[in-house]
Each structure stands twice: as C-alpha cells, then as structure tokens.
PDB file of C-alpha atoms in Angstrom:
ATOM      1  CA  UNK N1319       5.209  14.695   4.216  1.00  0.00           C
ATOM      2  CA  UNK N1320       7.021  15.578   0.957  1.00  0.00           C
ATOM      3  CA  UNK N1321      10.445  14.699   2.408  1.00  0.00           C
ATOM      4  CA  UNK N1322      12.338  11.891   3.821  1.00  0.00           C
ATOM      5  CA  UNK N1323      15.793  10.716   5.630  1.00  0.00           C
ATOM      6  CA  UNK N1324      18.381   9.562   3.406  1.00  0.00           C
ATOM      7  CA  UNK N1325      18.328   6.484   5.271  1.00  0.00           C
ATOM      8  CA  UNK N1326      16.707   2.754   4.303  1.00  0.00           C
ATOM      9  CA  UNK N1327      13.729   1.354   5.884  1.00  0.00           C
ATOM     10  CA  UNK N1328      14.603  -0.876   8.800  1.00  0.00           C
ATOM     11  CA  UNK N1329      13.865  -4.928   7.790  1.00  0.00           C
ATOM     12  CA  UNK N1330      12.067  -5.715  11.305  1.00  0.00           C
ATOM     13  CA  UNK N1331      10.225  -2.040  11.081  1.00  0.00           C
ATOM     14  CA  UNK N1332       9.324  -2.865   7.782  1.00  0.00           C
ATOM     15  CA  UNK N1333       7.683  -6.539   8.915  1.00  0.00           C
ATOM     16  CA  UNK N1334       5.983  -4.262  11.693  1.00  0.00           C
ATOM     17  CA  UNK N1335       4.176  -2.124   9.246  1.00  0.00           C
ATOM     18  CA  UNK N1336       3.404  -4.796   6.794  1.00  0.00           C
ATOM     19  CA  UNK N1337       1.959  -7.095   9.686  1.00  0.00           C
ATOM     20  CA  UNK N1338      -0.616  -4.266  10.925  1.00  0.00           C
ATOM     21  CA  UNK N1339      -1.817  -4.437   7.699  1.00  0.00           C
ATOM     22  CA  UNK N1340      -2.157  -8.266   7.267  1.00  0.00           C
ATOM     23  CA  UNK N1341      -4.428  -8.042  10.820  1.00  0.00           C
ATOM     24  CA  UNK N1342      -6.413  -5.027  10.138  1.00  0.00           C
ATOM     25  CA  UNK N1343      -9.972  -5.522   9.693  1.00  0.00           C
ATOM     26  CA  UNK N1344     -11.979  -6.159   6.562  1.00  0.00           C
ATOM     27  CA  UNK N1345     -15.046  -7.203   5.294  1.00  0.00           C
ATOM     28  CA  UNK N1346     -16.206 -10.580   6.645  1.00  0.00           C
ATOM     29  CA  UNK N1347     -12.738 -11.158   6.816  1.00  0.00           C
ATOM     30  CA  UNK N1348     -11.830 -11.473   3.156  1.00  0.00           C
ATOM     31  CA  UNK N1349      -8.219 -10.297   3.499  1.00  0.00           C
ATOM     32  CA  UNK N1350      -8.611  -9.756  -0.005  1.00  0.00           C
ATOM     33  CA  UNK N1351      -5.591  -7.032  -0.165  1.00  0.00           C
ATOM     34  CA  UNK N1352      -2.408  -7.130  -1.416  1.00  0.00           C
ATOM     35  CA  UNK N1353       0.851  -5.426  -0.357  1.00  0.00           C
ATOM     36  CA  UNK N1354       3.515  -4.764  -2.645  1.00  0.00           C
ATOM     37  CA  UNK N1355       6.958  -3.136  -1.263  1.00  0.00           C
ATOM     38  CA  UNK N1356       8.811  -1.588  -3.620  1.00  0.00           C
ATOM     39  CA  UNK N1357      12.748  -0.742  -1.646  1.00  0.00           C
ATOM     40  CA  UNK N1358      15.213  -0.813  -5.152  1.00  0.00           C
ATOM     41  CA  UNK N1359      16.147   1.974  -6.729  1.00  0.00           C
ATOM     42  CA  UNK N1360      14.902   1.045 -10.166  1.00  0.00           C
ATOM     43  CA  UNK N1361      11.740   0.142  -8.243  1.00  0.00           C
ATOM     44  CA  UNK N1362      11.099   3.787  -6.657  1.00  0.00           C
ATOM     45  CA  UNK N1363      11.974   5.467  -9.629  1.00  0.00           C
ATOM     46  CA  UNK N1364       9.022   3.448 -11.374  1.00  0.00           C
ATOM     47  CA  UNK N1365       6.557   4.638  -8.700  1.00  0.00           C
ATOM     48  CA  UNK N1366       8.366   7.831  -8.826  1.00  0.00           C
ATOM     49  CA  UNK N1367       7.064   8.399 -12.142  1.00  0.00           C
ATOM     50  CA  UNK N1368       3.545   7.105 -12.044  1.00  0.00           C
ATOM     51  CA  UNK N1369       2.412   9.808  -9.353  1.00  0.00           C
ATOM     52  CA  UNK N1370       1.443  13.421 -10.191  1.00  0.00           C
ATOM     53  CA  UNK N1371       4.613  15.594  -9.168  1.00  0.00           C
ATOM     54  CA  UNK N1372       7.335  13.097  -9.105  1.00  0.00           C
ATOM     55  CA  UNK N1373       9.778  15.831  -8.129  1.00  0.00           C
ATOM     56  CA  UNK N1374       7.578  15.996  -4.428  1.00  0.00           C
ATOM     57  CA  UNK N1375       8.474  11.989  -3.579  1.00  0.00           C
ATOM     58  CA  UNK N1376      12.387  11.070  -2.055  1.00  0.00           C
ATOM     59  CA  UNK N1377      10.687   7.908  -0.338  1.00  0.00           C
ATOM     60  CA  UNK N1378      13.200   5.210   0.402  1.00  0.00           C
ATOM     61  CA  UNK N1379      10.193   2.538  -0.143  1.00  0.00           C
ATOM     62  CA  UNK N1380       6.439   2.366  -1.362  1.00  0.00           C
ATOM     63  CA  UNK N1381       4.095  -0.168  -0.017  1.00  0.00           C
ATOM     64  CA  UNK N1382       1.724  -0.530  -2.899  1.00  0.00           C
ATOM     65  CA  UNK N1383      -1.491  -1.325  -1.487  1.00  0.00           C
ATOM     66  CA  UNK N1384      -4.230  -2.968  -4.007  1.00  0.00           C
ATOM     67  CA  UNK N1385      -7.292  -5.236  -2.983  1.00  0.00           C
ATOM     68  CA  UNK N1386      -8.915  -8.453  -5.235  1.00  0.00           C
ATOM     69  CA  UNK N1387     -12.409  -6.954  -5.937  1.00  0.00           C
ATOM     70  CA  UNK N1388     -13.807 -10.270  -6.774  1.00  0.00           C
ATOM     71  CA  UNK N1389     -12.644 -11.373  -3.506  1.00  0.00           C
ATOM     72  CA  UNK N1390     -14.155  -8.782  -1.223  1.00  0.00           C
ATOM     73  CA  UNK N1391     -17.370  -8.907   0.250  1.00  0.00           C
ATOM     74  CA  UNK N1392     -20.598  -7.294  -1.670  1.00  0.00           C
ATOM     75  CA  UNK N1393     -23.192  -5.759   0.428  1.00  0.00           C
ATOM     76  CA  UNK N1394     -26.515  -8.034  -0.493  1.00  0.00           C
ATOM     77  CA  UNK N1395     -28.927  -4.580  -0.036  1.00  0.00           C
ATOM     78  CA  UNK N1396     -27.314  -2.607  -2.845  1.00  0.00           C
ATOM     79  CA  UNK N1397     -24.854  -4.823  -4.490  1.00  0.00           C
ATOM     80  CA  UNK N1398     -21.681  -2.115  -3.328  1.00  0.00           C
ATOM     81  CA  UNK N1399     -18.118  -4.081  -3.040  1.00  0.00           C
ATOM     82  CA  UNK N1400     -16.289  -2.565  -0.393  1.00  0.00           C
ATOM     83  CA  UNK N1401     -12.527  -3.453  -2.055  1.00  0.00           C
ATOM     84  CA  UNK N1402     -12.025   0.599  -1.416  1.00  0.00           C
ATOM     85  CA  UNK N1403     -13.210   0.737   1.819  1.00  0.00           C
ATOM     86  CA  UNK N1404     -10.807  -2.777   2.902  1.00  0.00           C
ATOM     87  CA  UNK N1405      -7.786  -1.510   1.080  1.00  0.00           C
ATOM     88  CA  UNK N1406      -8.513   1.995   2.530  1.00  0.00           C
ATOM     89  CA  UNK N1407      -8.646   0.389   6.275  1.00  0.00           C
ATOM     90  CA  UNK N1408      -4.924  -1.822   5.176  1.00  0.00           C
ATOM     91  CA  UNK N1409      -3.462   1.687   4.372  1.00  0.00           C
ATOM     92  CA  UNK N1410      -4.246   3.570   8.020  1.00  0.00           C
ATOM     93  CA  UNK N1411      -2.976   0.928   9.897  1.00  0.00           C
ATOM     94  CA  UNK N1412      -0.007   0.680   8.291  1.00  0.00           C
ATOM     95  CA  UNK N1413       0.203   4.863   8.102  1.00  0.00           C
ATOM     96  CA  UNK N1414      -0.418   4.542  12.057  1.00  0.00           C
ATOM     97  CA  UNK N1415       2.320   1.786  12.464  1.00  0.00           C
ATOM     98  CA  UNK N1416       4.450   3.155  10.361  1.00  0.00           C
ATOM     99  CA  UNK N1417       3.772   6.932  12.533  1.00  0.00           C
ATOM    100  CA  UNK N1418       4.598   4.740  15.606  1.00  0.00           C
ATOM    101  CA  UNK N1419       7.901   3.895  14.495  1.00  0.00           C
ATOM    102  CA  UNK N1420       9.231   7.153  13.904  1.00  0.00           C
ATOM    103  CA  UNK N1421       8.536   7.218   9.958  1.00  0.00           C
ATOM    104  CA  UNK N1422       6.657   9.807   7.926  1.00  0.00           C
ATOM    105  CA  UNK N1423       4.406   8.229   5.229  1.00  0.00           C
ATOM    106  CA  UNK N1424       1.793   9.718   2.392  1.00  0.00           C
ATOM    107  CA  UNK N1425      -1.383   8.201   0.849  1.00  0.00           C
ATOM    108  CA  UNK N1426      -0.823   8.791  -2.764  1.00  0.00           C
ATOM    109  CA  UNK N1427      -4.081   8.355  -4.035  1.00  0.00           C
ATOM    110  CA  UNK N1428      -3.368  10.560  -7.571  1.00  0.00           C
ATOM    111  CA  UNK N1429      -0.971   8.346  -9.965  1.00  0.00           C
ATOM    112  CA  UNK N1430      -1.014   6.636 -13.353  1.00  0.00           C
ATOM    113  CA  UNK N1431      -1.674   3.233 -12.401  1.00  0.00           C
ATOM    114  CA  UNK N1432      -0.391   1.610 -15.462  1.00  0.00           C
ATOM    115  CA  UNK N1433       3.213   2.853 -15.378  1.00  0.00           C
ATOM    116  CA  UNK N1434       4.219   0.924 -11.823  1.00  0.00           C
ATOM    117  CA  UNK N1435       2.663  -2.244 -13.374  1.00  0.00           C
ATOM    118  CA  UNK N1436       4.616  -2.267 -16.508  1.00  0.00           C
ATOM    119  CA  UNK N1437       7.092  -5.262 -16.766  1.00  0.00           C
ATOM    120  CA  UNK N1438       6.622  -5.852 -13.284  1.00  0.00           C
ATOM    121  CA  UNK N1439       5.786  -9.794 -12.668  1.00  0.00           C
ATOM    122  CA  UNK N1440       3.805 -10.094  -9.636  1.00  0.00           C
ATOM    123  CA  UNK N1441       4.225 -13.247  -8.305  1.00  0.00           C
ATOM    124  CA  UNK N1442       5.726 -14.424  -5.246  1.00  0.00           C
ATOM    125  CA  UNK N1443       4.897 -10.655  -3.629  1.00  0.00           C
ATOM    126  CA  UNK N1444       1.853 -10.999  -1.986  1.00  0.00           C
ATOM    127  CA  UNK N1445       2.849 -10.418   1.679  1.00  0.00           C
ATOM    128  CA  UNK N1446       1.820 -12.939   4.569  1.00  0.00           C
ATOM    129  CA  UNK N1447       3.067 -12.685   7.638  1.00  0.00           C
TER     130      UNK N1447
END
C-alpha cells in the first residue's frame, strides 16, 4: 500500500482500530504498549520525513506504535524481553481492524526514529479505551 484516499480517517473507525489494539494479547498481560496517532498535517509531515522514501507515504494518519521495555515481561530461561514481539502483536490487530474497515495500512518498520520524537511532548497520548 503506497497510496491512499484523499479522505480523513473516520473518528469512530479510528476508536475501532485503536481499541483492537488496547485488547490484543501480550505477555502476561503487561499492556505495556503505547499508541500514538498522529492525524495533523504538521504531524504527518514529521513522520513523513523520518521513514526511508518519504515521497512513497500520502497517509492521512500514523498510529505510532512503541512498547515500555521495562514494563514487558522477561522470559526467566534466557532473560529475552518480548517488548518486540507485544508491540509486534498491537500492530496486526490493528492492520486486521483497520483491513476490516475498508482502509489500507503499512508496517513501516525502516525510519529514523529520532526525527518523529523531536519537540514532540508526549503526555496525555497514551491511548485507553
């Protein structure tokens, strides 16, 4: 999917999407993601310009998807924290929900991650349902 509808994201398709990510299974249950939509125009063209080939993205919104490592659950036998493997799980079931409601989405998994985060404050986003 390298191209979208000129057209915004619907507010109660948008609280679909985000909510099958809130109930998606994690680790013990840590829930230790967090969601961060990005709709404004001076938003997008900040994650516009952290991926790769910003010229391939005309997304009308970004759900940034990030997980609390310290929160998420360690496995005991070999000490691996599954933050990927949560955050990874968040991200299909909102890909699936968002499929389900007529929308195209892309896991960008290639970007600079320091130039979204720039001057961004971060609190009051987290997403809960």
């Amino acid at each position: 999917m390298r191209a979208y509808q000129d057209r915004p994201v619907e507010p109660e398709k948008l609280q679909a999407i985000l909510e099958a990510g809130r109930i998606a299974p994690t680790g013990v249950n840590a829930q230790e993601q967090r969601l961060l939509v990005v709709q404004s125009p001076k938003g997008i063209t900040k994650m516009v310009d952290a991926v790769a080939k910003p010229e391939a993205y005309t997304a009308k919104a970004f759900i940034v998807v990030y997980a609390e490592k310290d929160a998420a659950w360690t496995w005991k036998f070999n000490g691996h924290n599954i933050y990927e493997i949560d955050a990874s799980i968040v991200t299909t079931y909102m890909m699936l929900e968002a499929t389900a409601h007529g929308f195209g989405s892309l896991w960008v998994g290639r970007f600079q991650p320091d130039v979204p985060v720039k001057g961004v404050s971060y609190s009051g986003f987290l997403y809960s349902g």
